[in-house]
Amino acid sequence: MNGSWIVKLPSARFPAVPENEFVMLALARAVGITLPENHLININDIRGLPEDATNIEGKALAIQRFDRGPNGQRIHMEDFAQIFGLFPEDKYRRRSYANIASVLWAETGEIGTFEFVRRLIFSILIGNADMHLKNWSLLYPDKHTPALSPAYDLVATLPYIQGDQLALTFGGSRSLNEITPDQIRRFADTARLPANPISQLVIETIERTITAWGTLEQKELLPDPMKKNIDQQIQTVAKNTLRLFR
Ligand SMILES: Nc1ncnc2c1ncn2[C@@H]1O[C@H](COP(=O)(O)OP(=O)(O)OP(=O)(O)O)[C@@H](O)[C@H]1O
Ligand SMILES: [Mg+2]
């Protein structure tokens, strides 16, 4: 494997997190979301683990770093807590998804903004409640022009924390049950975006996710109850949302 890599080890609290993230990344890729290369690896195959991590069993997730170039050179990256001048402990507060979108609209135009909306809708579909300010970043590949970074930390969190709510408000709501046209209007108004293309993106992302999930081979890596939970989340959000938009 070339380049620089991040390895995410299993969690002591929650089962199968590396498998969960690996499958959600595979699903995101099938939906058209931009992602770094990643692999599920055996922990026994990792060299140079810290002493206290050598007796952990199972799989880990290796993810290629997008803030390093092919020769290891640094690419400047800023997460949205840094961009807003907030402390890390404010990552669930003080700003909304509309505030992020408004920065992306000014700095990256449609490309970054629409990709952000696609990832946000995808996160609601899979039940990923944890998309706080530090899980979104700008990269500066040519040192000057910002671009939304590839996606990271896409984990279905609802199987671990039932009834959880979105990390930040989205059009005034933190619900993971559905996306409403009113929510999209409020989000678009606050971010000063055109609402029509955003609604189109909602429908398109739902349809793509349903189709991709139906044939996704990697989902067999998930423990059965987790697979059922994610399946139910996707189907429920899709049904609740599509009937409001059609
Ligand atoms: N592929 C990548 N390339 C470069 N930096 C990355 C990459 N993936 C993640 N990061 C950085 O590492 C940080 C931690 O990664 P990630 O969010 O995946 O882990 P986490 O431990 O689940 O985080 P959290 O605190 O949100 O639970 C991110 O906030 C981001 O700054
Ligand atoms: Mg994170």
mmCIF file of C-alpha atoms and ligand atoms in Angstrom:
data_model
loop_
_atom_site.group_PDB
_atom_site.id
_atom_site.type_symbol
_atom_site.label_atom_id
_atom_site.label_comp_id
_atom_site.label_asym_id
_atom_site.label_seq_id
_atom_site.Cartn_x
_atom_site.Cartn_y
_atom_site.Cartn_z
ATOM 1 C CA MET A 1 0.000 0.000 0.000
ATOM 2 C CA ASN A 2 1.459 3.364 -1.044
ATOM 3 C CA GLY A 3 0.935 6.741 0.586
ATOM 4 C CA SER A 4 0.037 7.504 4.188
ATOM 5 C CA TRP A 5 -2.710 5.636 5.974
ATOM 6 C CA ILE A 6 -4.880 6.032 9.066
ATOM 7 C CA VAL A 7 -5.837 2.831 10.890
ATOM 8 C CA LYS A 8 -9.064 2.817 12.914
ATOM 9 C CA LEU A 9 -9.070 0.004 15.502
ATOM 10 C CA PRO A 10 -12.192 -1.718 16.879
ATOM 11 C CA SER A 11 -14.066 0.032 19.680
ATOM 12 C CA ALA A 12 -14.073 -1.404 23.203
ATOM 13 C CA ARG A 13 -17.668 -0.148 23.664
ATOM 14 C CA PHE A 14 -19.397 -0.904 20.376
ATOM 15 C CA PRO A 15 -19.229 -4.070 18.248
ATOM 16 C CA ALA A 16 -18.034 -4.219 14.622
ATOM 17 C CA VAL A 17 -17.316 -0.502 14.111
ATOM 18 C CA PRO A 18 -14.577 -1.104 11.473
ATOM 19 C CA GLU A 19 -16.911 -3.444 9.542
ATOM 20 C CA ASN A 20 -19.754 -0.920 9.878
ATOM 21 C CA GLU A 21 -17.635 1.967 8.546
ATOM 22 C CA PHE A 22 -16.154 -0.174 5.757
ATOM 23 C CA VAL A 23 -19.626 -1.189 4.536
ATOM 24 C CA MET A 24 -20.977 2.385 4.810
ATOM 25 C CA LEU A 25 -17.977 3.644 2.799
ATOM 26 C CA ALA A 26 -18.634 1.000 0.143
ATOM 27 C CA LEU A 27 -22.286 2.083 0.015
ATOM 28 C CA ALA A 28 -21.302 5.760 -0.172
ATOM 29 C CA ARG A 29 -18.951 5.021 -3.055
ATOM 30 C CA ALA A 30 -21.743 3.210 -4.912
ATOM 31 C CA VAL A 31 -23.939 6.302 -4.386
ATOM 32 C CA GLY A 32 -21.235 8.478 -5.992
ATOM 33 C CA ILE A 33 -19.784 10.112 -2.875
ATOM 34 C CA THR A 34 -16.058 10.955 -3.062
ATOM 35 C CA LEU A 35 -13.976 8.823 -0.669
ATOM 36 C CA PRO A 36 -10.405 7.794 0.064
ATOM 37 C CA GLU A 37 -9.236 4.249 -0.712
ATOM 38 C CA ASN A 38 -9.856 1.994 2.293
ATOM 39 C CA HIS A 39 -9.472 -1.659 3.317
ATOM 40 C CA LEU A 40 -10.640 -3.914 6.107
ATOM 41 C CA ILE A 41 -7.483 -5.542 7.488
ATOM 42 C CA ASN A 42 -6.609 -8.160 10.124
ATOM 43 C CA ILE A 43 -5.222 -6.553 13.268
ATOM 44 C CA ASN A 44 -2.587 -9.300 13.417
ATOM 45 C CA ASP A 45 -1.199 -8.019 10.111
ATOM 46 C CA ILE A 46 -0.534 -4.501 11.414
ATOM 47 C CA ARG A 47 3.111 -3.803 12.242
ATOM 48 C CA GLY A 48 4.196 -1.319 14.905
ATOM 49 C CA LEU A 49 0.997 -1.296 16.995
ATOM 50 C CA PRO A 50 1.347 0.181 20.496
ATOM 51 C CA GLU A 51 1.995 -2.471 23.169
ATOM 52 C CA ASP A 52 -1.513 -2.197 24.724
ATOM 53 C CA ALA A 53 -3.174 -2.753 21.338
ATOM 54 C CA THR A 54 -1.419 -5.990 20.413
ATOM 55 C CA ASN A 55 -3.991 -8.317 22.005
ATOM 56 C CA ILE A 56 -7.068 -6.816 20.294
ATOM 57 C CA GLU A 57 -8.861 -9.315 18.059
ATOM 58 C CA GLY A 58 -10.607 -8.823 14.764
ATOM 59 C CA LYS A 59 -10.516 -6.312 11.931
ATOM 60 C CA ALA A 60 -9.391 -2.730 11.619
ATOM 61 C CA LEU A 61 -10.107 -0.169 8.914
ATOM 62 C CA ALA A 62 -7.176 1.297 6.957
ATOM 63 C CA ILE A 63 -7.965 4.586 5.181
ATOM 64 C CA GLN A 64 -5.662 6.471 2.843
ATOM 65 C CA ARG A 65 -4.906 9.995 4.117
ATOM 66 C CA PHE A 66 -6.114 12.741 1.800
ATOM 67 C CA ASP A 67 -4.093 15.388 3.645
ATOM 68 C CA ARG A 68 -0.852 13.821 2.385
ATOM 69 C CA GLY A 69 0.403 13.759 -1.212
ATOM 70 C CA PRO A 70 1.981 10.726 -2.930
ATOM 71 C CA ASN A 71 5.417 11.567 -1.445
ATOM 72 C CA GLY A 72 4.063 12.237 2.022
ATOM 73 C CA GLN A 73 3.933 16.025 1.542
ATOM 74 C CA ARG A 74 1.331 17.833 3.651
ATOM 75 C CA ILE A 75 -1.864 19.173 2.116
ATOM 76 C CA HIS A 76 -3.459 21.863 4.268
ATOM 77 C CA MET A 77 -6.791 20.831 5.786
ATOM 78 C CA GLU A 78 -9.200 22.665 8.104
ATOM 79 C CA ASP A 79 -12.293 21.202 9.737
ATOM 80 C CA PHE A 80 -15.414 23.302 10.220
ATOM 81 C CA ALA A 81 -14.838 23.891 13.923
ATOM 82 C CA GLN A 82 -11.524 25.521 12.941
ATOM 83 C CA ILE A 83 -13.135 27.391 10.041
ATOM 84 C CA PHE A 84 -15.769 28.869 12.383
ATOM 85 C CA GLY A 85 -13.126 29.644 15.031
ATOM 86 C CA LEU A 86 -14.779 27.312 17.574
ATOM 87 C CA PHE A 87 -13.234 25.035 20.174
ATOM 88 C CA PRO A 88 -13.398 21.263 19.517
ATOM 89 C CA GLU A 89 -15.884 20.875 22.401
ATOM 90 C CA ASP A 90 -18.313 23.064 20.450
ATOM 91 C CA LYS A 91 -18.479 20.538 17.613
ATOM 92 C CA TYR A 92 -22.180 19.737 18.324
ATOM 93 C CA ARG A 93 -23.180 23.372 18.931
ATOM 94 C CA ARG A 94 -23.178 26.964 17.736
ATOM 95 C CA ARG A 95 -23.450 26.248 14.005
ATOM 96 C CA SER A 96 -25.864 24.337 11.769
ATOM 97 C CA TYR A 97 -25.565 22.392 8.511
ATOM 98 C CA ALA A 98 -26.874 25.520 6.739
ATOM 99 C CA ASN A 99 -23.880 27.468 8.096
ATOM 100 C CA ILE A 100 -21.502 24.861 6.625
ATOM 101 C CA ALA A 101 -23.397 24.925 3.308
ATOM 102 C CA SER A 102 -23.169 28.677 3.143
ATOM 103 C CA VAL A 103 -19.359 28.581 3.467
ATOM 104 C CA LEU A 104 -19.191 25.827 0.840
ATOM 105 C CA TRP A 105 -21.436 27.813 -1.516
ATOM 106 C CA ALA A 106 -19.126 30.845 -1.258
ATOM 107 C CA GLU A 107 -15.847 28.903 -1.390
ATOM 108 C CA THR A 108 -16.530 25.880 -3.608
ATOM 109 C CA GLY A 109 -19.761 26.683 -5.498
ATOM 110 C CA GLU A 110 -22.164 23.963 -6.612
ATOM 111 C CA ILE A 111 -19.566 21.185 -6.626
ATOM 112 C CA GLY A 112 -18.758 21.284 -2.914
ATOM 113 C CA THR A 113 -22.239 22.346 -1.804
ATOM 114 C CA PHE A 114 -24.152 19.665 -3.679
ATOM 115 C CA GLU A 115 -21.675 16.996 -2.590
ATOM 116 C CA PHE A 116 -22.175 18.167 1.023
ATOM 117 C CA VAL A 117 -25.961 17.870 0.699
ATOM 118 C CA ARG A 118 -25.602 14.422 -0.866
ATOM 119 C CA ARG A 119 -23.476 13.255 2.112
ATOM 120 C CA LEU A 120 -25.896 14.772 4.600
ATOM 121 C CA ILE A 121 -28.915 13.017 3.063
ATOM 122 C CA PHE A 122 -26.883 9.794 2.879
ATOM 123 C CA SER A 123 -25.997 10.116 6.582
ATOM 124 C CA ILE A 124 -29.665 10.458 7.549
ATOM 125 C CA LEU A 125 -30.528 7.431 5.383
ATOM 126 C CA ILE A 126 -27.937 5.180 7.035
ATOM 127 C CA GLY A 127 -28.621 6.544 10.538
ATOM 128 C CA ASN A 128 -25.300 8.329 11.037
ATOM 129 C CA ALA A 129 -26.038 10.817 13.805
ATOM 130 C CA ASP A 130 -22.453 11.889 14.358
ATOM 131 C CA MET A 131 -21.714 14.337 11.500
ATOM 132 C CA HIS A 132 -20.507 17.142 13.785
ATOM 133 C CA LEU A 133 -18.377 20.152 12.755
ATOM 134 C CA LYS A 134 -15.106 18.177 12.861
ATOM 135 C CA ASN A 135 -16.416 15.509 10.477
ATOM 136 C CA TRP A 136 -16.444 18.007 7.567
ATOM 137 C CA SER A 137 -13.284 19.672 6.226
ATOM 138 C CA LEU A 138 -11.876 21.875 3.516
ATOM 139 C CA LEU A 139 -8.685 20.821 1.731
ATOM 140 C CA TYR A 140 -6.292 23.145 -0.100
ATOM 141 C CA PRO A 141 -4.657 20.890 -2.728
ATOM 142 C CA ASP A 142 -3.009 23.840 -4.593
ATOM 143 C CA LYS A 143 -2.462 25.764 -1.307
ATOM 144 C CA HIS A 144 -5.008 28.477 -2.298
ATOM 145 C CA THR A 145 -8.275 27.061 -3.605
ATOM 146 C CA PRO A 146 -10.443 25.273 -1.057
ATOM 147 C CA ALA A 147 -12.332 22.101 -1.898
ATOM 148 C CA LEU A 148 -14.620 19.952 0.262
ATOM 149 C CA SER A 149 -12.430 17.046 1.412
ATOM 150 C CA PRO A 150 -13.347 13.459 0.570
ATOM 151 C CA ALA A 151 -15.846 11.970 3.038
ATOM 152 C CA TYR A 152 -14.729 10.383 6.326
ATOM 153 C CA ASP A 153 -16.253 8.961 9.516
ATOM 154 C CA LEU A 154 -19.359 7.596 7.797
ATOM 155 C CA VAL A 155 -20.603 5.150 10.455
ATOM 156 C CA ALA A 156 -24.185 3.970 11.028
ATOM 157 C CA THR A 157 -24.494 5.036 14.684
ATOM 158 C CA LEU A 158 -28.185 4.209 15.292
ATOM 159 C CA PRO A 159 -27.474 0.481 15.808
ATOM 160 C CA TYR A 160 -25.368 1.553 18.830
ATOM 161 C CA ILE A 161 -27.401 4.479 20.162
ATOM 162 C CA GLN A 162 -31.117 4.038 19.510
ATOM 163 C CA GLY A 163 -33.194 7.173 19.132
ATOM 164 C CA ASP A 164 -30.096 9.295 18.551
ATOM 165 C CA GLN A 165 -30.510 12.673 16.827
ATOM 166 C CA LEU A 166 -28.464 14.526 14.198
ATOM 167 C CA ALA A 167 -25.259 16.152 15.480
ATOM 168 C CA LEU A 168 -26.319 19.600 14.157
ATOM 169 C CA THR A 169 -29.649 21.059 13.075
ATOM 170 C CA PHE A 170 -30.695 20.631 9.455
ATOM 171 C CA GLY A 171 -33.376 23.137 8.456
ATOM 172 C CA GLY A 172 -34.368 23.461 12.118
ATOM 173 C CA SER A 173 -34.650 19.700 12.762
ATOM 174 C CA ARG A 174 -32.384 16.988 14.160
ATOM 175 C CA SER A 175 -34.712 14.152 13.149
ATOM 176 C CA LEU A 176 -33.336 10.962 11.611
ATOM 177 C CA ASN A 177 -36.835 9.742 10.680
ATOM 178 C CA GLU A 178 -37.406 11.743 7.517
ATOM 179 C CA ILE A 179 -36.449 14.839 5.539
ATOM 180 C CA THR A 180 -39.303 17.284 4.923
ATOM 181 C CA PRO A 181 -39.814 19.921 2.191
ATOM 182 C CA ASP A 182 -40.182 22.540 4.948
ATOM 183 C CA GLN A 183 -36.784 21.544 6.336
ATOM 184 C CA ILE A 184 -35.211 21.868 2.871
ATOM 185 C CA ARG A 185 -36.783 25.336 2.400
ATOM 186 C CA ARG A 186 -35.450 26.537 5.744
ATOM 187 C CA PHE A 187 -32.006 25.046 5.101
ATOM 188 C CA ALA A 188 -31.825 26.624 1.621
ATOM 189 C CA ASP A 189 -33.093 29.998 2.909
ATOM 190 C CA THR A 190 -30.557 30.189 5.742
ATOM 191 C CA ALA A 191 -27.681 29.127 3.477
ATOM 192 C CA ARG A 192 -29.030 31.322 0.604
ATOM 193 C CA LEU A 193 -29.120 28.394 -1.804
ATOM 194 C CA PRO A 194 -31.683 27.648 -4.510
ATOM 195 C CA ALA A 195 -34.143 25.154 -2.944
ATOM 196 C CA ASN A 196 -35.139 23.308 -6.131
ATOM 197 C CA PRO A 197 -31.810 21.617 -6.890
ATOM 198 C CA ILE A 198 -31.530 20.681 -3.206
ATOM 199 C CA SER A 199 -34.914 18.923 -3.296
ATOM 200 C CA GLN A 200 -33.823 17.146 -6.467
ATOM 201 C CA LEU A 201 -30.678 15.988 -4.667
ATOM 202 C CA VAL A 202 -32.757 14.615 -1.790
ATOM 203 C CA ILE A 203 -34.822 12.466 -4.134
ATOM 204 C CA GLU A 204 -31.837 11.401 -6.239
ATOM 205 C CA THR A 205 -29.704 10.450 -3.209
ATOM 206 C CA ILE A 206 -32.542 8.398 -1.720
ATOM 207 C CA GLU A 207 -33.093 6.535 -4.985
ATOM 208 C CA ARG A 208 -29.387 5.876 -5.471
ATOM 209 C CA THR A 209 -28.925 4.662 -1.893
ATOM 210 C CA ILE A 210 -31.886 2.264 -2.075
ATOM 211 C CA THR A 211 -30.600 0.790 -5.337
ATOM 212 C CA ALA A 212 -26.982 0.528 -4.180
ATOM 213 C CA TRP A 213 -27.925 -1.019 -0.809
ATOM 214 C CA GLY A 214 -30.068 -3.657 -2.553
ATOM 215 C CA THR A 215 -27.084 -5.135 -4.392
ATOM 216 C CA LEU A 216 -24.218 -4.233 -2.038
ATOM 217 C CA GLU A 217 -22.136 -7.405 -1.544
ATOM 218 C CA GLN A 218 -20.127 -5.955 1.366
ATOM 219 C CA LYS A 219 -23.221 -5.787 3.607
ATOM 220 C CA GLU A 220 -22.754 -9.502 4.354
ATOM 221 C CA LEU A 221 -19.772 -8.443 6.518
ATOM 222 C CA LEU A 222 -22.191 -6.895 9.047
ATOM 223 C CA PRO A 223 -23.593 -8.797 12.032
ATOM 224 C CA ASP A 224 -27.170 -9.764 11.145
ATOM 225 C CA PRO A 225 -29.019 -7.481 13.619
ATOM 226 C CA MET A 226 -26.933 -4.509 12.430
ATOM 227 C CA LYS A 227 -27.662 -5.278 8.796
ATOM 228 C CA LYS A 228 -31.419 -5.430 9.583
ATOM 229 C CA ASN A 229 -31.259 -2.202 11.585
ATOM 230 C CA ILE A 230 -29.541 -0.297 8.757
ATOM 231 C CA ASP A 231 -31.894 -1.790 6.192
ATOM 232 C CA GLN A 232 -34.889 -0.635 8.227
ATOM 233 C CA GLN A 233 -33.442 2.857 8.676
ATOM 234 C CA ILE A 234 -32.842 3.284 4.921
ATOM 235 C CA GLN A 235 -36.302 1.993 3.977
ATOM 236 C CA THR A 236 -38.093 4.076 6.631
ATOM 237 C CA VAL A 237 -36.388 7.388 5.816
ATOM 238 C CA ALA A 238 -36.868 6.749 2.088
ATOM 239 C CA LYS A 239 -40.587 6.000 2.459
ATOM 240 C CA ASN A 240 -41.308 8.864 4.895
ATOM 241 C CA THR A 241 -39.409 11.369 2.761
ATOM 242 C CA LEU A 242 -40.412 10.388 -0.771
ATOM 243 C CA ARG A 243 -44.134 10.589 -0.003
ATOM 244 C CA LEU A 244 -43.630 14.222 1.122
ATOM 245 C CA PHE A 245 -41.691 15.215 -1.997
ATOM 246 C CA ARG A 246 -43.880 13.562 -4.635
HETATM 247 N N1 LIG B 1 -8.633 9.865 5.128
HETATM 248 C C1 LIG B 1 -8.263 10.878 5.930
HETATM 249 N N2 LIG B 1 -7.252 11.709 5.578
HETATM 250 C C2 LIG B 1 -6.873 12.712 6.377
HETATM 251 N N3 LIG B 1 -7.419 12.987 7.569
HETATM 252 C C3 LIG B 1 -8.428 12.209 7.979
HETATM 253 C C4 LIG B 1 -8.911 11.118 7.199
HETATM 254 N N4 LIG B 1 -9.909 10.509 7.875
HETATM 255 C C5 LIG B 1 -10.041 11.188 9.017
HETATM 256 N N5 LIG B 1 -9.163 12.206 9.102
HETATM 257 C C6 LIG B 1 -8.961 13.146 10.218
HETATM 258 O O1 LIG B 1 -8.854 12.409 11.420
HETATM 259 C C7 LIG B 1 -9.882 12.787 12.334
HETATM 260 C C8 LIG B 1 -10.433 11.535 13.027
HETATM 261 O O2 LIG B 1 -10.969 10.647 12.047
HETATM 262 P P1 LIG B 1 -12.455 10.115 12.169
HETATM 263 O O3 LIG B 1 -13.374 11.264 12.251
HETATM 264 O O4 LIG B 1 -12.665 9.138 11.054
HETATM 265 O O5 LIG B 1 -12.325 9.313 13.546
HETATM 266 P P2 LIG B 1 -13.207 9.222 14.855
HETATM 267 O O6 LIG B 1 -12.281 8.835 15.911
HETATM 268 O O7 LIG B 1 -14.350 8.353 14.560
HETATM 269 O O8 LIG B 1 -13.716 10.691 15.128
HETATM 270 P P3 LIG B 1 -14.881 11.229 16.113
HETATM 271 O O9 LIG B 1 -14.149 12.047 17.123
HETATM 272 O O10 LIG B 1 -15.699 12.055 15.189
HETATM 273 O O11 LIG B 1 -15.613 10.065 16.672
HETATM 274 C C9 LIG B 1 -10.921 13.510 11.497
HETATM 275 O O12 LIG B 1 -11.623 14.477 12.240
HETATM 276 C C10 LIG B 1 -10.100 14.119 10.381
HETATM 277 O O13 LIG B 1 -9.548 15.360 10.806
HETATM 278 MG MG MG B 2 -14.738 12.034 13.439
#
